[in-house]
mmCIF file of C-alpha atoms in Angstrom:
data_model
loop_
_atom_site.group_PDB
_atom_site.id
_atom_site.type_symbol
_atom_site.label_atom_id
_atom_site.label_comp_id
_atom_site.label_asym_id
_atom_site.label_seq_id
_atom_site.Cartn_x
_atom_site.Cartn_y
_atom_site.Cartn_z
ATOM 1 C CA ASP A 1 -19.392 19.833 20.212
ATOM 2 C CA GLN A 2 -16.298 18.093 18.812
ATOM 3 C CA THR A 3 -13.057 20.098 18.346
ATOM 4 C CA TYR A 4 -10.550 18.921 15.680
ATOM 5 C CA ASP A 5 -7.226 18.126 17.280
ATOM 6 C CA TYR A 6 -4.452 18.592 14.623
ATOM 7 C CA SER A 7 -1.775 17.511 17.146
ATOM 8 C CA GLN A 8 -2.893 13.828 16.607
ATOM 9 C CA GLU A 9 -2.352 13.799 12.849
ATOM 10 C CA ALA A 10 0.737 12.051 11.439
ATOM 11 C CA ARG A 11 1.629 15.070 9.485
ATOM 12 C CA TYR A 12 2.075 17.090 12.754
ATOM 13 C CA THR A 13 3.612 14.434 15.037
ATOM 14 C CA ASP A 14 6.031 13.192 12.540
ATOM 15 C CA VAL A 15 7.384 16.766 11.778
ATOM 16 C CA MET A 16 7.567 17.620 15.604
ATOM 17 C CA ARG A 17 9.355 14.478 16.357
ATOM 18 C CA ALA A 18 11.941 14.882 13.525
ATOM 19 C CA GLY A 19 12.471 18.708 14.278
ATOM 20 C CA LYS A 20 13.139 19.227 10.493
ATOM 21 C CA LEU A 21 11.469 19.308 7.117
ATOM 22 C CA THR A 22 9.732 15.806 7.029
ATOM 23 C CA TRP A 23 7.251 13.904 5.055
ATOM 24 C CA SER A 24 4.607 12.175 7.160
ATOM 25 C CA ALA A 25 3.564 8.662 7.011
ATOM 26 C CA ILE A 26 0.302 8.178 4.834
ATOM 27 C CA TYR A 27 -2.638 8.664 6.990
ATOM 28 C CA SER A 28 -6.334 8.649 7.011
ATOM 29 C CA TRP A 29 -8.169 11.945 7.540
ATOM 30 C CA GLY A 30 -10.145 11.536 10.780
ATOM 31 C CA GLY A 31 -13.756 11.015 10.103
ATOM 32 C CA VAL A 32 -13.443 11.261 6.240
ATOM 33 C CA TYR A 33 -13.902 7.966 4.541
ATOM 34 C CA SER A 34 -11.886 7.105 1.382
ATOM 35 C CA THR A 35 -9.473 10.030 1.874
ATOM 36 C CA MET A 36 -5.726 9.361 2.736
ATOM 37 C CA SER A 37 -2.978 11.790 2.403
ATOM 38 C CA VAL A 38 0.748 12.243 2.845
ATOM 39 C CA GLY A 39 1.931 15.522 4.183
ATOM 40 C CA ILE A 40 5.205 17.470 4.265
ATOM 41 C CA GLY A 41 5.834 19.808 7.149
ATOM 42 C CA GLN A 42 8.474 22.162 8.455
ATOM 43 C CA PRO A 43 8.781 22.864 12.192
ATOM 44 C CA ILE A 44 8.660 26.472 13.334
ATOM 45 C CA TYR A 45 11.157 27.504 16.001
ATOM 46 C CA ARG A 46 10.899 31.410 16.241
ATOM 47 C CA GLY A 47 13.879 31.580 18.602
ATOM 48 C CA HIS A 48 13.026 28.634 20.840
ATOM 49 C CA ALA A 49 15.137 25.514 21.275
ATOM 50 C CA GLN A 50 12.146 23.360 20.667
ATOM 51 C CA PRO A 51 9.621 23.752 17.850
ATOM 52 C CA ILE A 52 6.444 25.817 18.869
ATOM 53 C CA GLY A 53 4.412 24.477 15.917
ATOM 54 C CA ALA A 54 4.687 23.350 12.309
ATOM 55 C CA ILE A 55 3.467 24.345 9.043
ATOM 56 C CA GLY A 56 2.616 21.860 6.193
ATOM 57 C CA ILE A 57 0.723 20.723 3.254
ATOM 58 C CA ASP A 58 -1.028 17.507 2.384
ATOM 59 C CA LEU A 59 -1.363 15.639 -1.016
ATOM 60 C CA SER A 60 -4.314 13.295 -1.265
ATOM 61 C CA LEU A 61 -3.428 9.850 -2.663
ATOM 62 C CA ASN A 62 -6.447 10.183 -5.073
ATOM 63 C CA GLN A 63 -5.079 13.543 -6.299
ATOM 64 C CA ILE A 64 -1.607 11.945 -6.963
ATOM 65 C CA SER A 65 -3.359 9.183 -8.926
ATOM 66 C CA HIS A 66 -5.379 11.748 -10.876
ATOM 67 C CA PHE A 67 -2.075 13.502 -11.737
ATOM 68 C CA LEU A 68 -0.548 10.283 -12.932
ATOM 69 C CA ARG A 69 -3.470 9.799 -15.340
ATOM 70 C CA THR A 70 -2.836 13.189 -16.982
ATOM 71 C CA ILE A 71 0.674 12.099 -18.008
ATOM 72 C CA GLN A 72 0.639 11.340 -21.717
ATOM 73 C CA LEU A 73 2.055 7.925 -22.188
ATOM 74 C CA THR A 74 1.460 5.152 -24.782
ATOM 75 C CA PRO A 75 -2.141 3.705 -24.345
ATOM 76 C CA SER A 76 -0.790 0.381 -22.978
ATOM 77 C CA ALA A 77 1.572 2.057 -20.411
ATOM 78 C CA HIS A 78 0.803 2.273 -16.628
ATOM 79 C CA ILE A 79 2.491 4.237 -13.838
ATOM 80 C CA PHE A 80 2.110 3.247 -10.281
ATOM 81 C CA ILE A 81 3.893 4.382 -7.065
ATOM 82 C CA ILE A 82 4.381 2.048 -4.140
ATOM 83 C CA GLU A 83 6.001 2.254 -0.818
ATOM 84 C CA GLN A 84 8.816 -0.165 -0.159
ATOM 85 C CA ASP A 85 6.395 -2.557 1.556
ATOM 86 C CA GLY A 86 4.223 -2.833 -1.513
ATOM 87 C CA MET A 87 1.399 -0.535 -0.366
ATOM 88 C CA VAL A 88 0.016 1.619 -3.277
ATOM 89 C CA VAL A 89 0.507 5.279 -3.055
ATOM 90 C CA ALA A 90 -1.058 6.082 -6.451
ATOM 91 C CA SER A 91 -1.702 4.606 -9.920
ATOM 92 C CA SER A 92 -2.410 5.877 -13.366
ATOM 93 C CA GLY A 93 -5.088 3.146 -13.781
ATOM 94 C CA THR A 94 -8.773 3.234 -12.772
ATOM 95 C CA GLU A 95 -8.247 1.249 -9.646
ATOM 96 C CA SER A 96 -8.147 3.332 -6.412
ATOM 97 C CA PRO A 97 -5.295 3.023 -3.983
ATOM 98 C CA LEU A 98 -7.850 2.889 -1.250
ATOM 99 C CA PHE A 99 -10.793 0.739 -0.289
ATOM 100 C CA ILE A 100 -13.306 0.626 2.519
ATOM 101 C CA ARG A 101 -13.094 -2.617 4.757
ATOM 102 C CA ASN A 102 -15.107 -2.977 8.037
ATOM 103 C CA ASP A 103 -16.105 0.689 7.881
ATOM 104 C CA GLU A 104 -12.324 1.699 7.730
ATOM 105 C CA THR A 105 -10.377 3.207 4.780
ATOM 106 C CA VAL A 106 -7.410 0.886 4.029
ATOM 107 C CA ARG A 107 -4.739 0.988 1.335
ATOM 108 C CA LEU A 108 -4.254 -1.465 -1.360
ATOM 109 C CA ASN A 109 -1.131 -3.780 -1.548
ATOM 110 C CA ILE A 110 0.084 -3.938 -5.162
ATOM 111 C CA LEU A 111 0.199 -7.718 -5.120
ATOM 112 C CA ASP A 112 -3.619 -7.569 -4.565
ATOM 113 C CA SER A 113 -4.420 -5.254 -7.431
ATOM 114 C CA SER A 114 -7.370 -6.126 -9.481
ATOM 115 C CA ASP A 115 -5.584 -5.102 -12.623
ATOM 116 C CA PRO A 116 -3.979 -8.430 -13.936
ATOM 117 C CA LEU A 117 -1.116 -6.685 -15.653
ATOM 118 C CA ILE A 118 -0.132 -4.551 -12.616
ATOM 119 C CA ARG A 119 -0.539 -7.587 -10.253
ATOM 120 C CA ALA A 120 1.546 -9.723 -12.683
ATOM 121 C CA THR A 121 4.220 -6.921 -12.909
ATOM 122 C CA ALA A 122 4.394 -6.613 -9.023
ATOM 123 C CA THR A 123 4.613 -10.381 -8.599
ATOM 124 C CA TYR A 124 7.325 -10.649 -11.186
ATOM 125 C CA LEU A 125 9.341 -7.786 -9.500
ATOM 126 C CA ARG A 126 9.025 -9.330 -6.074
ATOM 127 C CA GLN A 127 10.149 -12.705 -7.330
ATOM 128 C CA GLU A 128 13.119 -11.083 -9.178
ATOM 129 C CA VAL A 129 14.417 -9.098 -6.246
ATOM 130 C CA GLY A 130 12.974 -10.815 -3.176
ATOM 131 C CA ALA A 131 11.456 -7.794 -1.692
ATOM 132 C CA PHE A 132 10.518 -4.361 -2.934
ATOM 133 C CA ASP A 133 12.925 -2.622 -0.417
ATOM 134 C CA ARG A 134 15.793 -4.284 -2.150
ATOM 135 C CA ILE A 135 15.400 -2.021 -5.150
ATOM 136 C CA GLN A 136 17.773 0.887 -4.426
ATOM 137 C CA THR A 137 18.693 2.031 -7.975
ATOM 138 C CA ASN A 138 17.023 2.338 -11.332
ATOM 139 C CA ALA A 139 16.225 -0.984 -12.831
ATOM 140 C CA ALA A 140 14.809 -2.357 -15.981
ATOM 141 C CA PHE A 141 13.112 -5.741 -16.435
ATOM 142 C CA THR A 142 11.190 -7.685 -19.175
ATOM 143 C CA PHE A 143 8.869 -10.572 -18.659
ATOM 144 C CA THR A 144 6.073 -12.224 -20.508
ATOM 145 C CA HIS A 145 2.419 -11.782 -19.533
ATOM 146 C CA MET A 146 -0.459 -13.319 -21.459
ATOM 147 C CA GLU A 147 2.036 -14.105 -24.386
ATOM 148 C CA GLU A 148 3.132 -10.482 -24.659
ATOM 149 C CA ARG A 149 6.464 -9.089 -23.771
ATOM 150 C CA GLN A 150 6.285 -6.386 -20.982
ATOM 151 C CA PHE A 151 8.936 -3.778 -20.378
ATOM 152 C CA VAL A 152 9.153 -2.594 -16.739
ATOM 153 C CA ARG A 153 11.306 0.421 -15.388
ATOM 154 C CA VAL A 154 11.571 0.887 -11.618
ATOM 155 C CA THR A 155 12.899 4.178 -10.240
ATOM 156 C CA PRO A 156 13.373 4.478 -6.519
ATOM 157 C CA TRP A 157 12.337 7.869 -5.346
ATOM 158 C CA HIS A 158 14.208 8.693 -2.220
ATOM 159 C CA GLU A 159 14.679 12.150 -0.790
ATOM 160 C CA ASP A 160 16.197 13.521 2.346
ATOM 161 C CA ALA A 161 12.880 14.650 3.846
ATOM 162 C CA GLY A 162 11.943 10.984 4.193
ATOM 163 C CA LEU A 163 10.162 9.632 1.089
ATOM 164 C CA HIS A 164 11.098 6.146 0.050
ATOM 165 C CA TRP A 165 8.835 5.229 -2.769
ATOM 166 C CA LEU A 166 9.203 3.218 -5.986
ATOM 167 C CA VAL A 167 7.813 4.451 -9.297
#
């Protein structure tokens, strides 16, 4: 009989370590393939100096991608969210931000996207700025891909609870 141990999940350990409202690192749900999530949690103190527990909620990366697909854009527009190291959080395209390799769920790096336009966009951005983590303010770029002009807008999404994403 196996008992689930929540205290080993990133959503719990990250919040308890920080001692304040905190986003977790993206993590794989134990024993569930093709499911990764990001969680936000708040420690509970109840009169104690150290937290006695935490409460939180998780967002599946697949659910975030599904939400991006519901946003009404022009037919040729794509939205993708990456972490500052280039790992995909979510995308409005059909490509999953996750895949199975050697019986393990892993995340897609945007530079390895199977979508030629997304891969070209990411490659162009990295060449322009050197590294994704150097993008600290809203930026707009244009480049040519397949003889068509592409318009790119990058918005850093930083917040006090710990998210550092690029949209």
